[in-house]
mmCIF file of C-alpha atoms and ligand atoms in Angstrom:
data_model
loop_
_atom_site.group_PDB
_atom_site.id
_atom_site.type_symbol
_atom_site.label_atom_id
_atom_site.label_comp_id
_atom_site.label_asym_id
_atom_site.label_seq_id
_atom_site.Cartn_x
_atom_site.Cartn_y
_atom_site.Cartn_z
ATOM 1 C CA UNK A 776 18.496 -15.689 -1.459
ATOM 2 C CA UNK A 777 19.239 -12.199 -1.186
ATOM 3 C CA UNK A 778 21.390 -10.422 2.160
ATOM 4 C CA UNK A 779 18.965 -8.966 4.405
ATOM 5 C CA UNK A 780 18.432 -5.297 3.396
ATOM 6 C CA UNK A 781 19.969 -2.866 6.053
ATOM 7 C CA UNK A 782 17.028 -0.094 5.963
ATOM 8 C CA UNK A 783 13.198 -0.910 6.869
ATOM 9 C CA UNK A 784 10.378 -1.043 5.397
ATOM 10 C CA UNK A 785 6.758 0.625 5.870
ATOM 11 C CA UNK A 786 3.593 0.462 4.000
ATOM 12 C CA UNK A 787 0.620 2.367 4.236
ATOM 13 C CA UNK A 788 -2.569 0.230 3.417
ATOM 14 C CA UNK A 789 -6.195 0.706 3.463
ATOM 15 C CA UNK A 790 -9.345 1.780 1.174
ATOM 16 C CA UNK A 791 -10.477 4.856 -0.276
ATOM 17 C CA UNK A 792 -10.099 8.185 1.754
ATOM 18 C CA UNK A 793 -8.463 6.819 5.009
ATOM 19 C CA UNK A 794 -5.380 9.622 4.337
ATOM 20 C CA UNK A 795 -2.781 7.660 3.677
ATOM 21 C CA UNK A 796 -0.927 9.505 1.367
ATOM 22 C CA UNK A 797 -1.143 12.550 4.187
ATOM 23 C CA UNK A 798 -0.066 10.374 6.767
ATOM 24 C CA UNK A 799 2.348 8.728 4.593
ATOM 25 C CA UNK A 800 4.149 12.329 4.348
ATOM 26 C CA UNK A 801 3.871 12.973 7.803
ATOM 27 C CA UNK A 802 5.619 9.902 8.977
ATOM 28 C CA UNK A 803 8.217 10.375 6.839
ATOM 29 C CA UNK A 804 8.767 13.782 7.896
ATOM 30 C CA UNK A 805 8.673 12.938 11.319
ATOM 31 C CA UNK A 806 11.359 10.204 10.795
ATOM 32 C CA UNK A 807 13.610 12.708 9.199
ATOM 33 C CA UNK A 808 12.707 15.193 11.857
ATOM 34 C CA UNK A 809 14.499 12.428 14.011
ATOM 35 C CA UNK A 810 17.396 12.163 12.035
ATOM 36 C CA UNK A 811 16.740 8.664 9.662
ATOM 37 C CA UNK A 812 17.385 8.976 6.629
ATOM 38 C CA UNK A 813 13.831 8.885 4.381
ATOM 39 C CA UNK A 814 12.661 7.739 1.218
ATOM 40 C CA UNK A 815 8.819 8.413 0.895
ATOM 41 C CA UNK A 816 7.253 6.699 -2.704
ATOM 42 C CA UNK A 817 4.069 5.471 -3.686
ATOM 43 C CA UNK A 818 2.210 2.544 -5.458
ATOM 44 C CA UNK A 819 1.368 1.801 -8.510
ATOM 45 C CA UNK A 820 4.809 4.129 -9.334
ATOM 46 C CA UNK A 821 7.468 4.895 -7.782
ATOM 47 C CA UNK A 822 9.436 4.777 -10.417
ATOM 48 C CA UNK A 823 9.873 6.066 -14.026
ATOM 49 C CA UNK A 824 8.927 2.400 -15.224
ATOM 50 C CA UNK A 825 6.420 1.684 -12.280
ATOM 51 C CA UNK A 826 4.874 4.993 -13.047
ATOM 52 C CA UNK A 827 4.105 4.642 -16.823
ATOM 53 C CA UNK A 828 2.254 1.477 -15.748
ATOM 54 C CA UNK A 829 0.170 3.269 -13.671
ATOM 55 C CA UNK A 830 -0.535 6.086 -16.114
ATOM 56 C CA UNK A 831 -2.120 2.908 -18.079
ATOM 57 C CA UNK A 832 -3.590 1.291 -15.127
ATOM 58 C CA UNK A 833 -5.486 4.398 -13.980
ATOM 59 C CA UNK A 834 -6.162 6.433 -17.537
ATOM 60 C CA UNK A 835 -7.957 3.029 -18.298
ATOM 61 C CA UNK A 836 -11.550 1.710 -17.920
ATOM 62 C CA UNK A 837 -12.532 -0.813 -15.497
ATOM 63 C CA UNK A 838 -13.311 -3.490 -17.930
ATOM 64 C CA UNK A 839 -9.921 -3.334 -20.173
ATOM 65 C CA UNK A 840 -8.418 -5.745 -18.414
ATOM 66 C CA UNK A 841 -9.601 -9.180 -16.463
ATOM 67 C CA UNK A 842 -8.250 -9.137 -13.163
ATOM 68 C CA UNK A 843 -5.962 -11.182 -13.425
ATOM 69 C CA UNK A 844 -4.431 -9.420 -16.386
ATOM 70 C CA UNK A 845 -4.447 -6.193 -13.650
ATOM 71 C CA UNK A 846 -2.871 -8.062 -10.824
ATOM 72 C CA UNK A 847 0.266 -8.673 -13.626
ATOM 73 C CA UNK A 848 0.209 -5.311 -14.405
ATOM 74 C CA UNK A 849 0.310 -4.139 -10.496
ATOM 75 C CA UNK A 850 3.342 -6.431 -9.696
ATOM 76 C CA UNK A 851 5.139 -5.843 -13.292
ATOM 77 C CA UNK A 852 5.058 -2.108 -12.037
ATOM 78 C CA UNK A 853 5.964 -3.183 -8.791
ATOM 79 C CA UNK A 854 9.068 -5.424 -9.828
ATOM 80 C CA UNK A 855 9.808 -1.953 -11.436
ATOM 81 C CA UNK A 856 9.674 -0.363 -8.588
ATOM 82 C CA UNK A 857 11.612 -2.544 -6.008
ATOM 83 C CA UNK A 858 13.921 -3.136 -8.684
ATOM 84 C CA UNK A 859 14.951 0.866 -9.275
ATOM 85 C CA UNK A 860 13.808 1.996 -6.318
ATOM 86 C CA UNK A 861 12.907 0.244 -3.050
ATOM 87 C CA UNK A 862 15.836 -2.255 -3.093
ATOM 88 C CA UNK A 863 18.443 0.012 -3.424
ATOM 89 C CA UNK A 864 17.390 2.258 -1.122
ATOM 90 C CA UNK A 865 16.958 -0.489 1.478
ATOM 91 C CA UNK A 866 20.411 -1.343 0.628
ATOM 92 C CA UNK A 867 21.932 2.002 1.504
ATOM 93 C CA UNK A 868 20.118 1.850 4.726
ATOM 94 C CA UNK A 869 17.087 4.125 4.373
ATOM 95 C CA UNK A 870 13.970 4.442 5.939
ATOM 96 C CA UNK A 871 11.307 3.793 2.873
ATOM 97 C CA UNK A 872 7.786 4.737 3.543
ATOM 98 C CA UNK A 873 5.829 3.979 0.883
ATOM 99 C CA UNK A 874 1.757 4.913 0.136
ATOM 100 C CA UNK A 875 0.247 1.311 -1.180
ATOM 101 C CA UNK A 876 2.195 -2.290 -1.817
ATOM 102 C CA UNK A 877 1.294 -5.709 -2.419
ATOM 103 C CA UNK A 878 -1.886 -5.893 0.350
ATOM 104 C CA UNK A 879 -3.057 -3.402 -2.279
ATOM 105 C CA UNK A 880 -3.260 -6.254 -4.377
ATOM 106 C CA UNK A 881 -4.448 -8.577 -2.408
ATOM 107 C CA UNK A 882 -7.208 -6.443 -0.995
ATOM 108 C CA UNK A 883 -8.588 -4.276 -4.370
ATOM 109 C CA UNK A 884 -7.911 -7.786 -7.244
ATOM 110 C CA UNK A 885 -8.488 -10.626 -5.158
ATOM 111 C CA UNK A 886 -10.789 -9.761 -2.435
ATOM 112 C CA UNK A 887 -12.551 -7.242 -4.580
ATOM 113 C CA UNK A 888 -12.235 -8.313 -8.109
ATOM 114 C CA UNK A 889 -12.256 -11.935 -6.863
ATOM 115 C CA UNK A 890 -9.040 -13.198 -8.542
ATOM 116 C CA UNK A 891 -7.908 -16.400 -7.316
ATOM 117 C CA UNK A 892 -5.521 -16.318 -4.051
ATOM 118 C CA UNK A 893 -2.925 -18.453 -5.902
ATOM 119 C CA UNK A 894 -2.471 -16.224 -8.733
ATOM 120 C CA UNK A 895 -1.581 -13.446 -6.405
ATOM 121 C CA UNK A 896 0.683 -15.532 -4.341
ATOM 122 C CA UNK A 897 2.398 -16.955 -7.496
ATOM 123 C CA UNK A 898 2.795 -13.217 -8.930
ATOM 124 C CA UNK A 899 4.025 -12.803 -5.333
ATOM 125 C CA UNK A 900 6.677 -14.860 -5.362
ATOM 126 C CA UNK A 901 8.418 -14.034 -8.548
ATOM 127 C CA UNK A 902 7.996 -10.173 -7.994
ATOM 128 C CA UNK A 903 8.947 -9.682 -4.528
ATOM 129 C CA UNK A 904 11.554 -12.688 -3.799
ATOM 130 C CA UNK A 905 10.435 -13.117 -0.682
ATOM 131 C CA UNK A 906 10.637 -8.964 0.297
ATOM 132 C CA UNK A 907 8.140 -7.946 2.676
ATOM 133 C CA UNK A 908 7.254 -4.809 4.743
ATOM 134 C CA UNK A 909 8.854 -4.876 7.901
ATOM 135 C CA UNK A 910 5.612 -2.868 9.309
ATOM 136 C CA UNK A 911 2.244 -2.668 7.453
ATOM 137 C CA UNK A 912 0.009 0.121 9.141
ATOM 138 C CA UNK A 913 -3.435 -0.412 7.544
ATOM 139 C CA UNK A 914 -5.414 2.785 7.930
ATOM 140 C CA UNK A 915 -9.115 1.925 8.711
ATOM 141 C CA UNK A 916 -12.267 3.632 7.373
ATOM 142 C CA UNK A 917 -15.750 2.402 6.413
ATOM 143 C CA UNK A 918 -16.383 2.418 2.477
ATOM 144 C CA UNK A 919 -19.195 4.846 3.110
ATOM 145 C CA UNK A 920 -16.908 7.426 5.191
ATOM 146 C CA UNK A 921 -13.959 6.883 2.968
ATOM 147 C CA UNK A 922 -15.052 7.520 -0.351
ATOM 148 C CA UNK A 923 -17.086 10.946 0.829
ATOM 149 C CA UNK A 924 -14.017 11.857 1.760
ATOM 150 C CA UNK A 925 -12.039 11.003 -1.480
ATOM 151 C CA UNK A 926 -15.256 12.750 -3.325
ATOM 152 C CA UNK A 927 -15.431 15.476 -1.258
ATOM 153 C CA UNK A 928 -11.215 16.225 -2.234
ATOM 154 C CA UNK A 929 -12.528 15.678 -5.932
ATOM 155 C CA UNK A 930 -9.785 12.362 -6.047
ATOM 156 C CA UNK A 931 -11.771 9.385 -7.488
ATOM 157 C CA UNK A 932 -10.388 7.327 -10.102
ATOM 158 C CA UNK A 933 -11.285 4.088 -11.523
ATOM 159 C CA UNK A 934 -11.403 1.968 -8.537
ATOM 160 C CA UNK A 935 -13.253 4.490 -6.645
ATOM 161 C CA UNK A 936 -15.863 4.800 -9.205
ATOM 162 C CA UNK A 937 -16.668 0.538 -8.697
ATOM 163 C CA UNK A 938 -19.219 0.834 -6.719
ATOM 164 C CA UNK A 939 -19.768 0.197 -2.616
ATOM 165 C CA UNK A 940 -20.365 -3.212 -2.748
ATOM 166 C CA UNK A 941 -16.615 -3.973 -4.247
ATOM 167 C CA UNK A 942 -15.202 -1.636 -1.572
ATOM 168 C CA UNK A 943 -16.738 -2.876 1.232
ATOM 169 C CA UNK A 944 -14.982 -6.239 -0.174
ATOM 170 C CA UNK A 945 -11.875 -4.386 -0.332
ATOM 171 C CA UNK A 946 -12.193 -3.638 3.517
ATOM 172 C CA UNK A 947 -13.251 -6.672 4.284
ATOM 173 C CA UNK A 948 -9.790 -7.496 2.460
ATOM 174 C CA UNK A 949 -7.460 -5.309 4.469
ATOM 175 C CA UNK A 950 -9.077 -6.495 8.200
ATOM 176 C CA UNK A 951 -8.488 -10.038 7.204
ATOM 177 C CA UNK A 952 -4.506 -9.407 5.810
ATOM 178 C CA UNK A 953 -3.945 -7.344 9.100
ATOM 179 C CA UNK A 954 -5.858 -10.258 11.596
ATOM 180 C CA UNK A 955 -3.559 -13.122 9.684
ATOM 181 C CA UNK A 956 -0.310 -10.977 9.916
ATOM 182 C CA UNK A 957 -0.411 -9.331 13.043
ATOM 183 C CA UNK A 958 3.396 -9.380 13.601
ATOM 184 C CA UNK A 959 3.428 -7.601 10.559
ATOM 185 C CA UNK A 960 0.371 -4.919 10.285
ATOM 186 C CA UNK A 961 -1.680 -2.453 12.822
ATOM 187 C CA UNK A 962 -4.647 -1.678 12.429
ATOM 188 C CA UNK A 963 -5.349 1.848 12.901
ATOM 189 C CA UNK A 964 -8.543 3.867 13.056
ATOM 190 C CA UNK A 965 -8.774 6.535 10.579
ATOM 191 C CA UNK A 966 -11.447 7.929 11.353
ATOM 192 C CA UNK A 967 -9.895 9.802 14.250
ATOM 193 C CA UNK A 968 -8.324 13.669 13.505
ATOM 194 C CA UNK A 969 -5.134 13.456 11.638
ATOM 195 C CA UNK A 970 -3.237 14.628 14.030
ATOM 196 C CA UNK A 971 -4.319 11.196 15.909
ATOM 197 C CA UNK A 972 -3.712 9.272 13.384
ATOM 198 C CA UNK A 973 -0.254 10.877 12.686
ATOM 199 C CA UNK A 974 0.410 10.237 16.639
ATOM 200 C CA UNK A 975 -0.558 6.539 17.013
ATOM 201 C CA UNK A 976 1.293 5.682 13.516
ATOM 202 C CA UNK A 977 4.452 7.378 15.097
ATOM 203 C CA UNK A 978 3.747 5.340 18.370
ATOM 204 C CA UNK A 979 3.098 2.311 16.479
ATOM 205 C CA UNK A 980 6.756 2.611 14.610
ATOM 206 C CA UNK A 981 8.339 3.472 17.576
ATOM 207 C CA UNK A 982 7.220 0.314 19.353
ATOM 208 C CA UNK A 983 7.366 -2.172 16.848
ATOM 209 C CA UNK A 984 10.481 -0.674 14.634
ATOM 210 C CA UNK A 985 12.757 0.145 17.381
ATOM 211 C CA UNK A 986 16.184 1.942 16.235
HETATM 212 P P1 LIG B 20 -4.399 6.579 -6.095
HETATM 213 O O1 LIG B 20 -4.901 7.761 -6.866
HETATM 214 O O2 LIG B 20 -2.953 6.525 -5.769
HETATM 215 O O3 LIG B 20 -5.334 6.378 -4.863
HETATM 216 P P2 LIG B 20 -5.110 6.340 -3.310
HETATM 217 O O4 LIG B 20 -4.914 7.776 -2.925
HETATM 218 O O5 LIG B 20 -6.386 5.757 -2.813
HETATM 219 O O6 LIG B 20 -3.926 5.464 -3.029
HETATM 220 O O7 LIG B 20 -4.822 5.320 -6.947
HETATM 221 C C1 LIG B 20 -4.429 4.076 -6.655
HETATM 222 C C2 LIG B 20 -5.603 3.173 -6.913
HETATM 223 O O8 LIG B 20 -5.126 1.905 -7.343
HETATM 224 C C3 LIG B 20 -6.426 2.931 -5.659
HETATM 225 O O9 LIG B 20 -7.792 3.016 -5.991
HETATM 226 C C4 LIG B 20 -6.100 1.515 -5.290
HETATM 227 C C5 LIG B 20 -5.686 0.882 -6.574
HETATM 228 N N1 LIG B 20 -4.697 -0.213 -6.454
HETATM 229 C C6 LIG B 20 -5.063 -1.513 -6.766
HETATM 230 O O10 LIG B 20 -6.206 -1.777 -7.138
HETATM 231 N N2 LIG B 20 -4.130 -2.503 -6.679
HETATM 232 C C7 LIG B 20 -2.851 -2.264 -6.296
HETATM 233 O O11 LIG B 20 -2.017 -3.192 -6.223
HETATM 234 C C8 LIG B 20 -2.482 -0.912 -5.971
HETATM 235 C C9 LIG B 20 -1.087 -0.586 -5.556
HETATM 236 C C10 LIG B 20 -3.450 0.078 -6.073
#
């Protein structure tokens, strides 16, 4: 087993057009505005390796793949990217936020795509050896809400295009990882202003990640 990394760990999770990436850039300025030392990165990427996976994953039609065949390429990329990047900066004691991570998985392949729990947790296990977020903050939108917004920014990509049946699966997905793992993940509204939002994600690390 690996030493306990030194840094922490926080993941931004939810559906179409709930701002994470904004919020994701916030938080991370606001730690730094606080003096911690920040690493902000994103899934699928993150890293040169990660990110040429995702140029695939994302340049792609929804049908190249089977979904289970997707779920290998999400952890390969992110093996790639705790591997190059998240480990070592945890190591060096940094604060990583990072925009998407396994729930991802979880939520848009299994609970949307309907890949078998056990394939995820056996992809799981060998990519992550046993890493995990120290703080999950799932942002919270309905489908309908979330992917006006994402349309309305002229951001949709393949998943977005799937159709409101699969993402109201993949919310579904993300209120059911945050009710098992509540130690773990907050549920937030993001529905509320962003400034709101910003505030009650700082709160929430505050409280749950003290320094
Ligand atoms: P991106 O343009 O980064 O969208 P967003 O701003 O919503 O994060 O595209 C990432 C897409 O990939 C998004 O639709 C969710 C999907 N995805 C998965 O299906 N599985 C995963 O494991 C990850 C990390 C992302």
């Amino acid at each position: 087993m690996r030493q306990p990394p030194r840094g922490r760990f926080i993941t931004l999770e939810g559906g179409e057009g709930g701002g994470k990436s904004t919020q994701a850039r916030l938080l991370a300025a606001a730690l730094a505005g606080r003096g911690l030392p920040v690493l902000r990165t994103r899934e699928p990427g993150g890293s040169p390796g990660a990110e040429a996976v995702r140029g695939l994953l994302l340049g792609q039609a929804v049908a190249r793949w089977d979904g289970v065949a997707e779920c290998m390429l999400h952890f390969a990329a992110r093996r790639e990217h705790l591997a190059a990047t998240i480990r070592p900066a945890l190591e060096a004691g940094l604060w990583v936020v990072c925009d998407r991570f396994a729930d991802s998985t979880l939520a848009y392949q299994c609970f949307g795509q309907g890949v078998p729990r056990a394939a995820f947790e056996a992809l799981a296990g060998v990519a992550l050896e046993g890493l995990r977020p120290d703080l999950t903050l799932v942002l919270d939108i309905a489908p309908e809400q979330g992917l006006q917004r994402a349309e309305a920014r002229g951001d949709t990509n393949r998943y977005e295009a799937l159709g409101l049946a699969f993402h109201h699966r993949v919310h579904q997905g993300f209120r059911a990882i945050a009710a098992a793992e509540p130690d773990r993940c907050a549920l937030l509204d993001a529905t509320l202003p962003m400034a709101q939002v910003a505030a009650a994600i700082l709160a929430t690390v505050q409280a749950r990640l003290p320094r």
